[in-house]
Tab-separated table of C-alpha atoms in Angstrom:
chain	number	residue	atom	x	y	z
A	22	MET	CA	-3.646	14.092	26.451
A	23	ALA	CA	-6.382	12.585	25.078
A	24	LYS	CA	-8.263	9.688	27.690
A	25	LYS	CA	-11.250	8.594	25.932
A	26	VAL	CA	-10.473	7.440	22.633
A	27	ALA	CA	-12.129	5.770	19.403
A	28	VAL	CA	-10.910	2.852	17.326
A	29	ILE	CA	-13.235	2.712	14.443
A	30	GLY	CA	-12.806	-0.552	12.718
A	31	SER	CA	-12.218	-4.099	13.796
A	32	GLY	CA	-10.466	-5.530	11.548
A	33	ILE	CA	-6.173	-6.503	11.597
A	34	MET	CA	-5.317	-2.992	12.568
A	35	GLY	CA	-8.022	-1.668	14.197
A	36	GLN	CA	-7.875	-4.769	17.400
A	37	GLY	CA	-3.775	-4.013	17.530
A	38	ILE	CA	-4.242	-0.496	18.088
A	39	SER	CA	-7.113	-0.725	21.198
A	40	GLN	CA	-4.694	-3.436	22.500
A	41	VAL	CA	-2.175	-0.577	22.800
A	42	PHE	CA	-4.911	1.718	23.512
A	43	ILE	CA	-6.635	-0.577	26.759
A	44	ARG	CA	-2.798	-1.840	28.291
A	45	GLN	CA	-1.999	1.606	28.669
A	46	GLY	CA	-5.774	2.990	30.457
A	47	PHE	CA	-7.342	4.641	27.557
A	48	ASP	CA	-11.034	4.361	28.101
A	49	THR	CA	-11.368	2.733	24.443
A	50	LEU	CA	-14.484	2.424	22.179
A	51	LEU	CA	-14.149	0.590	19.567
A	52	ILE	CA	-16.952	0.764	16.805
A	53	ASP	CA	-17.716	-1.592	13.470
A	54	ILE	CA	-20.965	-2.582	11.696
A	55	ASN	CA	-22.320	-5.957	13.661
A	56	ASP	CA	-21.465	-7.233	16.851
A	57	ALA	CA	-20.034	-10.371	15.965
A	58	ILE	CA	-16.979	-8.688	13.981
A	59	LEU	CA	-16.832	-7.116	17.444
A	60	GLU	CA	-16.985	-10.027	19.450
A	61	ASN	CA	-14.304	-11.638	17.032
A	62	ALA	CA	-12.056	-8.572	17.474
A	63	LYS	CA	-12.521	-8.207	21.317
A	64	ASN	CA	-11.815	-12.188	21.398
A	65	SER	CA	-7.881	-11.841	19.360
A	66	ILE	CA	-7.487	-8.436	21.330
A	67	ALA	CA	-7.457	-11.022	24.530
A	68	ASP	CA	-6.598	-14.774	22.599
A	69	GLY	CA	-4.913	-14.243	19.427
A	70	LYS	CA	-1.964	-14.165	18.263
A	71	PHE	CA	-0.857	-10.976	19.265
A	72	GLY	CA	-2.875	-10.463	22.252
A	73	LEU	CA	-3.112	-10.260	25.386
A	74	ALA	CA	-2.835	-14.362	26.401
A	75	ARG	CA	0.774	-13.816	25.119
A	76	LEU	CA	1.628	-11.487	26.748
A	77	VAL	CA	0.482	-13.535	29.884
A	78	GLN	CA	2.508	-16.952	28.513
A	79	LYS	CA	5.457	-14.519	28.490
A	80	GLY	CA	5.142	-13.468	32.303
A	81	THR	CA	5.104	-10.079	30.790
A	82	ILE	CA	1.700	-9.103	32.426
A	83	THR	CA	-0.647	-11.272	34.472
A	84	GLU	CA	-3.809	-13.097	34.377
A	85	GLU	CA	-5.472	-10.645	36.774
A	86	GLN	CA	-4.035	-8.007	34.731
A	87	LYS	CA	-5.243	-8.794	31.072
A	88	LYS	CA	-9.007	-9.035	33.035
A	89	GLU	CA	-7.544	-5.110	34.125
A	90	TYR	CA	-6.842	-4.334	30.136
A	91	MET	CA	-10.266	-6.071	28.729
A	92	ASN	CA	-12.884	-4.228	31.269
A	93	ASN	CA	-10.424	-0.959	29.567
A	94	LEU	CA	-12.679	-2.068	26.375
A	95	THR	CA	-16.158	-0.938	25.337
A	96	THR	CA	-17.727	-1.725	21.833
A	97	SER	CA	-20.940	-1.077	19.937
A	98	THR	CA	-21.930	-0.607	16.440
A	99	ASP	CA	-23.638	2.575	17.531
A	100	TYR	CA	-22.184	6.203	16.223
A	101	GLY	CA	-23.680	8.435	18.819
A	102	LYS	CA	-21.442	6.670	21.658
A	103	LEU	CA	-18.138	9.375	20.498
A	104	SER	CA	-20.384	11.859	21.990
A	105	ASP	CA	-17.641	12.097	25.064
A	106	ARG	CA	-14.728	10.885	22.998
A	107	GLU	CA	-12.017	13.132	22.850
A	108	PHE	CA	-9.382	11.673	20.296
A	109	VAL	CA	-11.460	8.695	17.231
A	110	ILE	CA	-8.709	6.787	14.060
A	111	GLU	CA	-10.124	4.944	11.494
A	112	ALA	CA	-9.063	2.204	10.904
A	113	VAL	CA	-11.560	0.659	8.116
A	114	PRO	CA	-10.193	-1.271	4.977
A	115	GLU	CA	-8.714	1.239	1.854
A	116	ILE	CA	-12.368	2.054	-0.040
A	117	MET	CA	-12.247	5.798	-0.413
A	118	ASP	CA	-16.142	6.054	-0.484
A	119	LEU	CA	-15.890	4.129	3.019
A	120	LYS	CA	-13.444	6.402	4.473
A	121	LEU	CA	-15.379	9.710	3.467
A	122	LYS	CA	-19.034	8.383	5.220
A	123	VAL	CA	-16.960	7.184	7.820
A	124	MET	CA	-15.479	10.612	8.818
A	125	GLU	CA	-18.378	11.925	7.955
A	126	SER	CA	-20.059	10.088	10.515
A	127	ILE	CA	-17.226	10.577	13.242
A	128	GLU	CA	-17.572	13.860	12.673
A	129	LYS	CA	-21.557	14.487	13.245
A	130	ASN	CA	-20.687	12.462	17.192
A	131	ILE	CA	-17.574	13.480	18.471
A	132	PRO	CA	-16.993	16.494	20.829
A	133	GLU	CA	-15.661	19.871	18.962
A	134	ASN	CA	-12.528	20.121	20.614
A	135	ALA	CA	-11.524	16.366	19.062
A	136	ILE	CA	-8.818	14.824	17.092
A	137	ILE	CA	-9.690	12.554	14.693
A	138	ALA	CA	-6.776	10.615	13.080
A	139	SER	CA	-6.331	8.927	9.804
A	140	ASN	CA	-4.737	4.485	10.090
A	141	THR	CA	-4.600	4.622	5.624
A	142	SER	CA	-1.264	3.983	5.152
A	143	GLY	CA	-0.837	6.385	1.747
A	144	ILE	CA	-3.689	7.946	1.116
A	145	MET	CA	-3.683	11.244	1.388
A	146	ILE	CA	-4.834	12.569	4.448
A	147	SER	CA	-6.363	15.996	3.136
A	148	GLU	CA	-7.853	13.681	0.434
A	149	ILE	CA	-9.719	11.166	2.980
A	150	GLY	CA	-11.318	14.487	5.178
A	151	MET	CA	-11.999	16.246	2.903
A	152	ASN	CA	-15.642	16.754	3.934
A	153	ILE	CA	-13.860	17.281	7.355
A	154	LYS	CA	-15.571	21.091	8.624
A	155	ASN	CA	-12.201	21.387	10.949
A	156	LYS	CA	-9.360	20.562	8.978
A	157	GLY	CA	-7.050	21.797	11.708
A	158	ARG	CA	-8.293	18.693	13.967
A	159	LEU	CA	-7.713	16.163	11.207
A	160	LEU	CA	-4.205	13.799	11.014
A	161	GLY	CA	-2.354	11.027	9.977
A	162	MET	CA	-1.597	8.186	12.435
A	163	HIS	CA	0.374	5.359	10.590
A	164	TRP	CA	0.296	1.736	12.507
A	165	PHE	CA	2.285	-1.086	11.172
A	166	ASN	CA	1.717	-4.587	12.104
A	167	PRO	CA	1.065	-5.726	14.244
A	168	ALA	CA	0.613	-2.694	15.991
A	169	PRO	CA	1.303	-3.836	19.553
A	170	VAL	CA	4.381	-5.615	18.953
A	171	MET	CA	5.468	-2.442	15.772
A	172	LYS	CA	7.805	0.560	17.782
A	173	LEU	CA	6.745	3.294	14.534
A	174	ILE	CA	4.535	5.531	14.580
A	175	GLU	CA	4.536	7.967	10.810
A	176	VAL	CA	2.503	10.676	12.301
A	177	VAL	CA	0.782	12.840	8.622
A	178	LYS	CA	0.544	16.439	9.231
A	179	THR	CA	-1.580	18.196	6.483
A	180	PRO	CA	-1.267	22.420	5.417
A	181	PHE	CA	-4.327	23.035	8.252
A	182	THR	CA	-3.061	20.488	10.910
A	183	SER	CA	-3.117	22.615	14.161
A	184	GLN	CA	-0.565	22.306	16.713
A	185	ASP	CA	-2.029	21.559	19.131
A	186	ALA	CA	-3.707	18.304	17.484
A	187	LEU	CA	-0.077	17.244	15.978
A	188	ASP	CA	1.590	18.020	19.854
A	189	THR	CA	-1.435	15.637	21.495
A	190	VAL	CA	-0.256	12.447	18.877
A	191	ILE	CA	3.139	13.206	19.601
A	192	ASP	CA	2.386	12.185	22.807
A	193	MET	CA	0.096	9.816	22.740
A	194	ALA	CA	2.494	8.105	20.611
A	195	LYS	CA	5.985	7.946	23.007
A	196	ALA	CA	3.607	7.879	25.882
A	197	MET	CA	2.552	4.203	24.673
A	198	GLY	CA	5.799	3.935	24.126
A	199	LYS	CA	5.765	4.206	20.194
A	200	GLU	CA	8.392	5.989	18.106
A	201	PRO	CA	6.237	8.922	16.341
A	202	VAL	CA	8.123	10.621	12.940
A	203	VAL	CA	5.898	13.513	12.033
A	204	VAL	CA	6.451	13.704	7.644
A	205	LYS	CA	3.515	15.946	5.441
A	206	ASP	CA	0.263	14.871	3.335
A	207	TYR	CA	1.894	13.283	0.001
A	208	PRO	CA	0.496	9.650	-2.188
A	209	GLY	CA	1.843	7.191	0.084
A	210	PHE	CA	3.876	8.837	2.814
A	211	PHE	CA	7.232	8.596	3.044
A	212	THR	CA	6.946	4.185	4.202
A	213	THR	CA	4.686	3.550	1.583
A	214	ASN	CA	6.554	5.319	-0.923
A	215	PHE	CA	10.044	3.388	-0.038
A	216	VAL	CA	8.520	0.119	0.803
A	217	HIS	CA	6.865	0.151	-2.467
A	218	SER	CA	9.127	1.068	-4.634
A	219	TRP	CA	11.858	-1.457	-3.433
A	220	LEU	CA	9.613	-4.380	-3.839
A	221	VAL	CA	8.732	-3.076	-7.687
A	222	ALA	CA	12.738	-2.339	-8.341
A	223	SER	CA	12.648	-5.886	-6.914
A	224	LEU	CA	10.378	-7.459	-9.230
A	225	ARG	CA	11.535	-5.666	-12.285
A	226	MET	CA	15.215	-6.827	-11.388
A	227	TYR	CA	14.233	-10.088	-11.014
A	228	GLU	CA	12.143	-10.070	-14.444
A	229	LYS	CA	15.867	-9.341	-16.158
A	230	GLY	CA	16.907	-12.680	-14.430
A	231	ILE	CA	20.125	-10.720	-12.141
A	232	ALA	CA	18.547	-12.696	-9.541
A	233	SER	CA	16.128	-15.873	-8.564
A	234	MET	CA	13.580	-14.902	-6.150
A	235	GLU	CA	14.635	-16.850	-3.676
A	236	ASP	CA	18.311	-15.266	-3.224
A	237	ILE	CA	16.867	-11.750	-3.424
A	238	ASP	CA	14.801	-12.583	-1.040
A	239	LYS	CA	18.311	-14.003	0.792
A	240	MET	CA	20.680	-11.170	-0.448
A	241	ALA	CA	17.650	-9.072	1.444
A	242	LYS	CA	17.964	-10.761	5.006
A	243	LEU	CA	20.989	-11.272	4.590
A	244	GLY	CA	22.724	-8.020	3.674
A	245	PHE	CA	20.914	-5.514	5.260
A	246	GLY	CA	18.713	-7.091	7.752
A	247	PHE	CA	15.577	-7.388	6.874
A	248	PRO	CA	13.099	-9.759	8.470
A	249	MET	CA	11.932	-9.923	5.274
A	250	GLY	CA	12.809	-10.643	2.099
A	251	PRO	CA	11.193	-8.459	-0.759
A	252	PHE	CA	8.637	-11.760	-2.784
A	253	GLU	CA	8.223	-12.973	0.822
A	254	LEU	CA	6.103	-9.189	1.820
A	255	MET	CA	5.120	-9.209	-1.749
A	256	ASP	CA	3.061	-12.533	-0.692
A	257	THR	CA	2.755	-11.273	2.914
A	258	ILE	CA	0.837	-7.778	1.621
A	259	GLY	CA	-0.734	-9.294	-1.442
A	260	LEU	CA	-0.397	-9.175	-5.068
A	261	ASP	CA	-3.544	-7.696	-5.363
A	262	THR	CA	-2.814	-4.493	-3.040
A	263	MET	CA	0.905	-4.346	-4.424
A	264	LYS	CA	-0.971	-3.943	-8.124
A	265	GLU	CA	-3.667	-1.045	-6.223
A	266	ILE	CA	-0.621	0.893	-4.321
A	267	GLY	CA	1.387	1.052	-7.730
A	268	ASP	CA	-1.538	2.564	-9.521
A	269	TYR	CA	-2.821	4.647	-7.099
A	270	LEU	CA	0.718	6.586	-6.502
A	271	TYR	CA	1.439	7.099	-10.063
A	272	SER	CA	-1.535	8.001	-10.732
A	273	GLU	CA	-1.332	10.661	-7.908
A	274	THR	CA	2.218	11.377	-8.589
A	275	GLY	CA	2.892	10.511	-12.196
A	276	ASP	CA	5.791	9.097	-10.477
A	277	GLU	CA	6.561	5.789	-13.570
A	278	ARG	CA	8.956	4.413	-10.568
A	279	MET	CA	5.477	3.065	-9.073
A	280	LEU	CA	3.728	1.292	-11.766
A	281	PRO	CA	2.872	-2.187	-11.268
A	282	PRO	CA	5.868	-4.207	-13.549
A	283	PRO	CA	3.494	-6.688	-15.867
A	284	ILE	CA	5.225	-9.551	-14.330
A	285	LEU	CA	2.772	-8.667	-11.321
A	286	LYS	CA	-0.140	-7.198	-13.592
A	287	GLU	CA	-0.480	-10.714	-15.054
A	288	MET	CA	-0.709	-12.960	-11.962
A	289	VAL	CA	-2.805	-10.407	-10.456
A	290	TYR	CA	-5.051	-10.835	-13.252
A	291	ALA	CA	-4.872	-14.889	-13.790
A	292	GLY	CA	-6.516	-14.649	-10.518
A	293	TYR	CA	-3.482	-14.738	-8.283
A	294	ARG	CA	-3.859	-13.066	-5.121
A	295	GLY	CA	-0.945	-13.509	-3.193
A	296	ASN	CA	-0.390	-15.551	0.338
A	297	SER	CA	1.604	-18.185	2.133
A	298	LYS	CA	0.783	-20.588	-0.371
A	299	ILE	CA	1.648	-19.167	-3.163
A	300	LYS	CA	5.261	-18.742	-4.378
A	301	MET	CA	6.945	-17.607	-7.594
A	302	ASN	CA	8.287	-20.915	-10.275
A	303	SER	CA	11.238	-20.321	-11.474
A	304	ARG	CA	9.996	-19.152	-14.805
A	305	GLY	CA	8.755	-16.524	-13.594
A	306	GLY	CA	5.072	-16.676	-12.798
A	307	TRP	CA	3.594	-17.804	-9.009
A	308	TYR	CA	1.966	-21.295	-8.517
A	309	ASP	CA	-0.890	-22.306	-6.433
A	310	LEU	CA	0.749	-24.571	-3.705
A	311	LYS	CA	-2.797	-25.839	-2.223
């Protein structure tokens, strides 16, 4: 099993994935575009909301263990440092041009037998890796936020992914205490399709006046045990992100159920993006609580 790993992109997901790796004793390299971003990421991994300090406070690990874990992490802006990595996962923003450039830089610098993974939540792995020469070592490894807490990893197998690469990633996931589930390469995979269709259906039922936003959230939580209702979740995801996901899924599949409803487009075009200060009012629009 791979012991020298790298994460490309030090945002929320990159930080979380890196934290899981270093706790398992993996020699972990975190790469991003500048040292200031990387320093901020290191601080978050050590002392952020879901960082190692939280585990120290809970008594799960000691302060000495925290230091040992952080010693497993190195950072760099140099893709040349990938020359000894056995496994690399990209966790950069969902911008196709950026992902293609990152994939090109990864393949140029890694050993011939190294595995390349993408943490994308919905873009087809075959598309992200279209320029990868050795497609047998390419697959998706879709983590969930927060990565140190969430158990599920959606492992995406393309028609070209080798069995060795797939088995290695499954073994890695299990060794880290995660639950890997293998799915085929399809726009949105399973999880993004499922969540998006649920959120869109909730929006359309709200538009029809079937129930209020607050009551739909309440029913989802009390009736089905969801930790968040659909409108709370959309608020966290971001309305613009919701629209982008819907546009992508519809463009790739032609499934009209994925189309962003008019109410969602209206709010995005009006400049609302959805955050903890944005709520939906009783007349069917979001208002800013700032």
